[in-house]
Every structure is written in structure tokens, then in C-alpha cells.
Short mmCIF file of C-alpha atoms in Angstrom, two decimals:
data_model
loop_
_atom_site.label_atom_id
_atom_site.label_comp_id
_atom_site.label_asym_id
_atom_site.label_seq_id
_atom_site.Cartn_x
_atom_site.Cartn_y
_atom_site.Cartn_z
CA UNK R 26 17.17 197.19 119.58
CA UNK R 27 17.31 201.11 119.92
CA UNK R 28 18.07 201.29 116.16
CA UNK R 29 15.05 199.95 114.93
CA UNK R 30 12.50 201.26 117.77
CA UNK R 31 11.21 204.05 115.66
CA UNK R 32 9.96 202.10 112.71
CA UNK R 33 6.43 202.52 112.28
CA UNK R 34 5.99 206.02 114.31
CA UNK R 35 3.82 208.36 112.80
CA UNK R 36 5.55 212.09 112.89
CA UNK R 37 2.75 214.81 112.28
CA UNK R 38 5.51 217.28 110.98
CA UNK R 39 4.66 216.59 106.69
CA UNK R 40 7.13 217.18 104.22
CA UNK R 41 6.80 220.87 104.22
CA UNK R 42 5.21 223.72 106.47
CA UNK R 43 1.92 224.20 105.42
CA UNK R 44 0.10 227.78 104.53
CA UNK R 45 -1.06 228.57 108.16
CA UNK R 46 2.54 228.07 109.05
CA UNK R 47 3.39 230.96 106.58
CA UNK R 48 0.64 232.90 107.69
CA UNK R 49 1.87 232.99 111.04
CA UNK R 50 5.39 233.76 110.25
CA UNK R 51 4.07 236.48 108.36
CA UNK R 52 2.27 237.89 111.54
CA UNK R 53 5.02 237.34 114.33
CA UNK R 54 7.51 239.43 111.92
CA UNK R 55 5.32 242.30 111.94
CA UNK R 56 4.60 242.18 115.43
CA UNK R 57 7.87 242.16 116.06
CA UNK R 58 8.77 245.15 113.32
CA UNK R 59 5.75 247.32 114.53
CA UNK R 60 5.56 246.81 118.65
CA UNK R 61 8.81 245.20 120.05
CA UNK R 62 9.93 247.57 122.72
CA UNK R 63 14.00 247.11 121.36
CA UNK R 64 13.13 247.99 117.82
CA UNK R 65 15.62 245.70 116.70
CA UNK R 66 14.85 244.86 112.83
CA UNK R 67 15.07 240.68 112.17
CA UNK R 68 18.64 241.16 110.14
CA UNK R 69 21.34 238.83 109.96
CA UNK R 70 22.88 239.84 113.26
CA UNK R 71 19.24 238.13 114.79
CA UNK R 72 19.79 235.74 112.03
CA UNK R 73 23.10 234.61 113.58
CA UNK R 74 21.68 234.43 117.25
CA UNK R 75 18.49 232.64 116.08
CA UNK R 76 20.30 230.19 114.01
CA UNK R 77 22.35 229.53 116.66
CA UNK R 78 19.53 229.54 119.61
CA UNK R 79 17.43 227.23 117.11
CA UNK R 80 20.52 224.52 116.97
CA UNK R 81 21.13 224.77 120.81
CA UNK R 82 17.45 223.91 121.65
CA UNK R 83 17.87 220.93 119.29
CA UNK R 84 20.93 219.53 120.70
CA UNK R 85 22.17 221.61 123.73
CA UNK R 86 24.87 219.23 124.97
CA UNK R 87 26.16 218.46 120.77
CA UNK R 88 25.70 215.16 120.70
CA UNK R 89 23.57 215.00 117.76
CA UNK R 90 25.03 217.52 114.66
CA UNK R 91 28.12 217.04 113.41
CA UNK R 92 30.42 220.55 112.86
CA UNK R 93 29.93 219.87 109.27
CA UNK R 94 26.05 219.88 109.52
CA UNK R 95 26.35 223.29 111.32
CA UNK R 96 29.34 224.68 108.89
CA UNK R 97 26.42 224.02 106.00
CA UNK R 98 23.85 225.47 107.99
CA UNK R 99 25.55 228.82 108.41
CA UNK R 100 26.16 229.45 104.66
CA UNK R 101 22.45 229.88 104.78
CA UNK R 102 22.33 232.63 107.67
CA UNK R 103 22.32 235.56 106.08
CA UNK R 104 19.17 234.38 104.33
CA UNK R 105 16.91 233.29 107.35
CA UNK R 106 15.60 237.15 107.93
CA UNK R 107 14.43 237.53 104.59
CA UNK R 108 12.92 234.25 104.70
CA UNK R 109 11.13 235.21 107.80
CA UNK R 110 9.89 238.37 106.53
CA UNK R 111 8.45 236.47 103.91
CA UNK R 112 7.05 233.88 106.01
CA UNK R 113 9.21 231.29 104.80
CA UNK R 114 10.56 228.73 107.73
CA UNK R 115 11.30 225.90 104.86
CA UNK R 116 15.21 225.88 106.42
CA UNK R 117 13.54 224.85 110.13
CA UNK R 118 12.47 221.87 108.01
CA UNK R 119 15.90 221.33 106.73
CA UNK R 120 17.95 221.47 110.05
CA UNK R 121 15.12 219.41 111.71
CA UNK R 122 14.92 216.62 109.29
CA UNK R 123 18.85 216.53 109.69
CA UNK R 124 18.52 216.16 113.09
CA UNK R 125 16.18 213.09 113.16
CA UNK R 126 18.64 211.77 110.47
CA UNK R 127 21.41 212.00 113.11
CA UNK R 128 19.39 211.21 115.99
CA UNK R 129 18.71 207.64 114.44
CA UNK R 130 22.46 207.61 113.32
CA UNK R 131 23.63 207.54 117.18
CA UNK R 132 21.04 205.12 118.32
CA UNK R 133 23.32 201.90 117.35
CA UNK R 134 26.24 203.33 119.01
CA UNK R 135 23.88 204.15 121.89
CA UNK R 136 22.70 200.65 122.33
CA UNK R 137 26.36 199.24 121.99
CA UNK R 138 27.28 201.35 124.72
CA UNK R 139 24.86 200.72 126.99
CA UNK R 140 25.47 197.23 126.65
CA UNK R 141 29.32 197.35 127.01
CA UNK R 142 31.37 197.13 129.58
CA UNK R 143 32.85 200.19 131.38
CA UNK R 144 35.90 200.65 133.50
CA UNK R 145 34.83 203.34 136.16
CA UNK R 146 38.43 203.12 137.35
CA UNK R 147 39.46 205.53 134.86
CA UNK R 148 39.61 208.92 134.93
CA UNK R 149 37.46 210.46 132.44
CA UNK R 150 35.49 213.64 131.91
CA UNK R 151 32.85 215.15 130.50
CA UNK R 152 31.86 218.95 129.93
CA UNK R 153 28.89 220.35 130.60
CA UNK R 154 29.33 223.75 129.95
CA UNK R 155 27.02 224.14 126.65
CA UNK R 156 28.77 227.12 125.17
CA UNK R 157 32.07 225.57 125.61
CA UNK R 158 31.65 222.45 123.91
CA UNK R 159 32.20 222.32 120.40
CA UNK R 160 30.83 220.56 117.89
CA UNK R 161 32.49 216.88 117.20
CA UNK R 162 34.28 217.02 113.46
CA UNK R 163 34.26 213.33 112.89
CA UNK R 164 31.92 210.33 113.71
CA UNK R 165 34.77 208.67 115.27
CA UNK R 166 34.94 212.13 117.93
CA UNK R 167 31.37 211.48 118.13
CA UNK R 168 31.24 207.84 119.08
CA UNK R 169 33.40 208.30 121.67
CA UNK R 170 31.35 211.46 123.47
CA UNK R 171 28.46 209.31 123.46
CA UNK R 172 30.52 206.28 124.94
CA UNK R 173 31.64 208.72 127.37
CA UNK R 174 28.30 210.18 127.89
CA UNK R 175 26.49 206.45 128.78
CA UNK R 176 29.48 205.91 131.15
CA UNK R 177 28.58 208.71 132.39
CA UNK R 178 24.87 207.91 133.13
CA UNK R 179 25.49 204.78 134.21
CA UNK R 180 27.72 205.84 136.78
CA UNK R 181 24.73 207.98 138.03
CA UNK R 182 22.66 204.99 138.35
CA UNK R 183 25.31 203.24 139.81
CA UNK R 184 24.94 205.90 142.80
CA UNK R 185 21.59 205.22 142.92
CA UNK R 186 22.02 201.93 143.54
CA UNK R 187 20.69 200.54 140.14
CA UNK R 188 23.18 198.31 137.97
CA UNK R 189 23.31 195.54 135.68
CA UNK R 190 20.70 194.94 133.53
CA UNK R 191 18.17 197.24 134.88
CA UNK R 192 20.22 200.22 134.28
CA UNK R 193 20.32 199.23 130.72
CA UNK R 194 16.52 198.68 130.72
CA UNK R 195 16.75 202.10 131.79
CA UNK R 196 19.07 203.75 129.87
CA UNK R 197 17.35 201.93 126.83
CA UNK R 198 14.01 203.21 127.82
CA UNK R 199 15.05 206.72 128.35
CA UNK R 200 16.80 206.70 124.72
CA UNK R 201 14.44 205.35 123.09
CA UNK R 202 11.19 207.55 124.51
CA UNK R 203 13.37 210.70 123.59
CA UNK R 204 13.65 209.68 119.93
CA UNK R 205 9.80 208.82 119.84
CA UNK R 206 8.86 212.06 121.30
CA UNK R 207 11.27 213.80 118.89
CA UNK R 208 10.00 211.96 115.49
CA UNK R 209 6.30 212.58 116.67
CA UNK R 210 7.34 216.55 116.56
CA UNK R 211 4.26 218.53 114.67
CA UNK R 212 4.19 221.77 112.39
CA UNK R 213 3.06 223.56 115.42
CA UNK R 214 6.11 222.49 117.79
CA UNK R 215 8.81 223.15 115.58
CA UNK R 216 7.46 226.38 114.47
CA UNK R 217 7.30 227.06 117.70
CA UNK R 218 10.48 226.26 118.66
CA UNK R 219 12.25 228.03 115.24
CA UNK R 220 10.16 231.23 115.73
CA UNK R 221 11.05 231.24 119.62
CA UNK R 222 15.08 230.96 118.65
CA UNK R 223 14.77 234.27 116.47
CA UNK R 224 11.81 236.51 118.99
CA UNK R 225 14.39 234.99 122.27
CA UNK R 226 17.23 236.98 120.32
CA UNK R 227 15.26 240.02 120.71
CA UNK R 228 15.16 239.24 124.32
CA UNK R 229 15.07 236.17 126.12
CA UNK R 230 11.49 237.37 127.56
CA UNK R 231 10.14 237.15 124.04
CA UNK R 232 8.94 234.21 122.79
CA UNK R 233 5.95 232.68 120.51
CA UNK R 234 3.73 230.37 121.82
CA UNK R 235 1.85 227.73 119.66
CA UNK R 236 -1.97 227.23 120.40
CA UNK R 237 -1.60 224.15 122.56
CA UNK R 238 1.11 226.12 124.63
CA UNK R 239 -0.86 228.75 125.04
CA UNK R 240 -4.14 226.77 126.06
CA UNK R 241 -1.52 225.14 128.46
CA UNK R 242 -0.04 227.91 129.86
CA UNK R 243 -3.46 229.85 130.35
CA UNK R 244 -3.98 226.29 132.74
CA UNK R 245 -1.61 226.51 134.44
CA UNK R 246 -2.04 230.71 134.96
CA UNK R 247 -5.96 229.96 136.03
CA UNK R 248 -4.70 226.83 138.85
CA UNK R 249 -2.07 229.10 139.97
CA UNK R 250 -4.47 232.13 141.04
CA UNK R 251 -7.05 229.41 141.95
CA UNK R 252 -4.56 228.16 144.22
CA UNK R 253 -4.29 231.82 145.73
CA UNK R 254 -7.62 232.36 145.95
CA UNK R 255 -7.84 235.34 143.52
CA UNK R 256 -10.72 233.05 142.23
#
């Protein structure tokens, strides 16, 4: 089942960042001090944002964190500047190893309700208005956004014409790939995506890009003006 699947993946990520990953820090804070166009020092109002930004790339629709994960995460917040100035980004490994702890958590109750059956009769809803979700307080509040949540996608399979047991093949599949591609998560990803939740508070135009983004991106750039012939 979906609660064992991830046994045996091998996750990049280590136990703790690793010197480069300090050394990096160190460099995209004084960017950021010396040639940011907003001036904006990283304090604890970009603290706030960032902590916040980092949580909602993580789990944008709350599905994952419980409000007592992120009620322990923001006695930390005033911290997270000076830990960036210093080139510290040990709490990124914190949230993010609490994350894969929930993710696994949900997978059970993910499987069950895949497999259950669902009355489509009743009138139910879902919101998917990030910013005005909260976060669930209780596992129980929890359980039932995720049954609510499969319902939900199988009803959009349902419109596409696929039911039964393929739509749980589906469903399955689609679960379970997420939480592989989320435990094989490297130092350079989530670096990337902890620095990007701070520079984005800046402005959302500001972001830091890991060496395999930026190798990508530069691809991408170079097909693009292939494409119209400026090469």
C-alpha cells in the first residue's frame, strides 16, 4: 500500500546542510544587503513573510502541517534573519523533515480513502482559496479534508469518464510519485526553495536559483531565442 511505498528511497537531503550550503547563504544575504533595488534589510518583518512563503510552497492547499506544527514554527521567527545572516538554514531542515514526517502520516488515510466508498449525492465542499484556508487543529479535522479532498478527485475522474478501479490505480499512482519525488528532495532543492521564500519577500521577481535551475533555465532561454531565430 501507499504507506509503505517509500521504504527503501534514497533522499539526497543528509542530516544537515553541508558547508557550501552555508557558504551560499552567506553570499545571497549580502547580495541582497548590498544591491537589492528595495533596500529592505532581512529582519523579522521578511522573517514573517519568508516563514510563511517557505510553509505555503510546502503545502499550499494545508493538507500536510498541522496548526500546531506551524504554532511551533513561529516561536522561531524572529530568529530566521539572524540565522540567515549567518548562513545558517538548519530550521529549513527542521520544517522539512516535519513535513516528510506528516506526508507519510496521511498516506494510510490516503489509501483508505481512495479505496472507500463515496456518496457523490451529497453536498460537500472544498476551498481552494490558499490564503483562506486554515490550518487543521486536530488529526481528526485532518482526516476528514483529505477524505473530502479524494472525493473530490475522484469526482474529477469520474467526469472524465474513468471510475472504479482505475481511478484508484490512479489516484494511488499520483500519491504515491508525489511522496517519492518529495523524499528524494536534495540540499540544493530545498535551499533553493527556503532561500527563494525569504529573496520572493523582497519582491516576488526575486528569487535564487540552484545550479541545476539555472543550467535549466539558461536551456530553456537558448531554445526560446533559437526558436526566434535570434540564433
Amino acid at each position: 500500500g501507499l504507506a509503505g511505498v517509500w521504504n527503501g528511497w534514497a533522499a539526497d537531503l543528509g542530516a544537515a546542510p553541508k558547508s557550501r550550503d552555508r557558504q551560499v547563504t552567506l553570499m545571497v544575504s549580502t547580495l541582497i544587503k548590498r544591491d537589492h533595488l528595495s533596500k529592505h534589510p532581512i529582519d523579522d518583518e521578511i522573517s514573517q513573510r519568508g516563514l510563511k512563503s517557505f510553509l505555503k510552497t510546502l503545502d499550499t492547499m494545508k493538507l500536510y502541517f498541522l496548526q500546531s506544527d506551524v504554532d511551533e514554527f513561529q516561536q522561531r521567527r524572529a530568529e530566521l534573519d539572524d540565522q540567515i545572516r549567518e548562513g545558517d538554514i538548519n530550521f529549513a531542515y527542521t520544517i522539512f523533515k516535519r513535513y516528510l514526517q506528516r506526508l507519510d502520516e496521511r498516506l494510510p488515510a490516503i489509501e483508505k480513502f481512495i479505496q472507500s466508498t463515496h456518496d457523490f449525492s451529497v453536498k460537500e465542499e472544498i476551498s481552494t482559496d490558499t490564503d483562506a484556508i486554515q490550518y487543521a487543529r486536530s488529526e481528526a479535522e485532518i482526516q476528514d479534508r483529505w477524505r473530502k479532498r479524494v472525493k473530490y478527485d475522484l469526482l474529477v475522474l469520474k467526469g472524465d469518464k474513468v471510475e472504479g478501479e482505475e481511478a484508484q490505480t490512479r489516484l494511488k499512482r499520483r500519491y504515491s510519485s508525489y511522496a517519492k519525488r518529495m523524499h528524494q528532495t536534495d540540499s540544493d532543492e530545498l535551499l533553493e526553495m527556503y532561500l527563494t521564500a525569504f529573496t520572493s519577500s523582497l519582491d516576488p521577481h526575486t528569487t535564487y536559483m540552484s545550479p541545476s535551475s539555472l543550467q535549466n533555465f539558461m536551456i530553456q532561454m537558448s531554445l526560446q531565442l533559437e526558436a526566434a531565430g535570434y540564433n
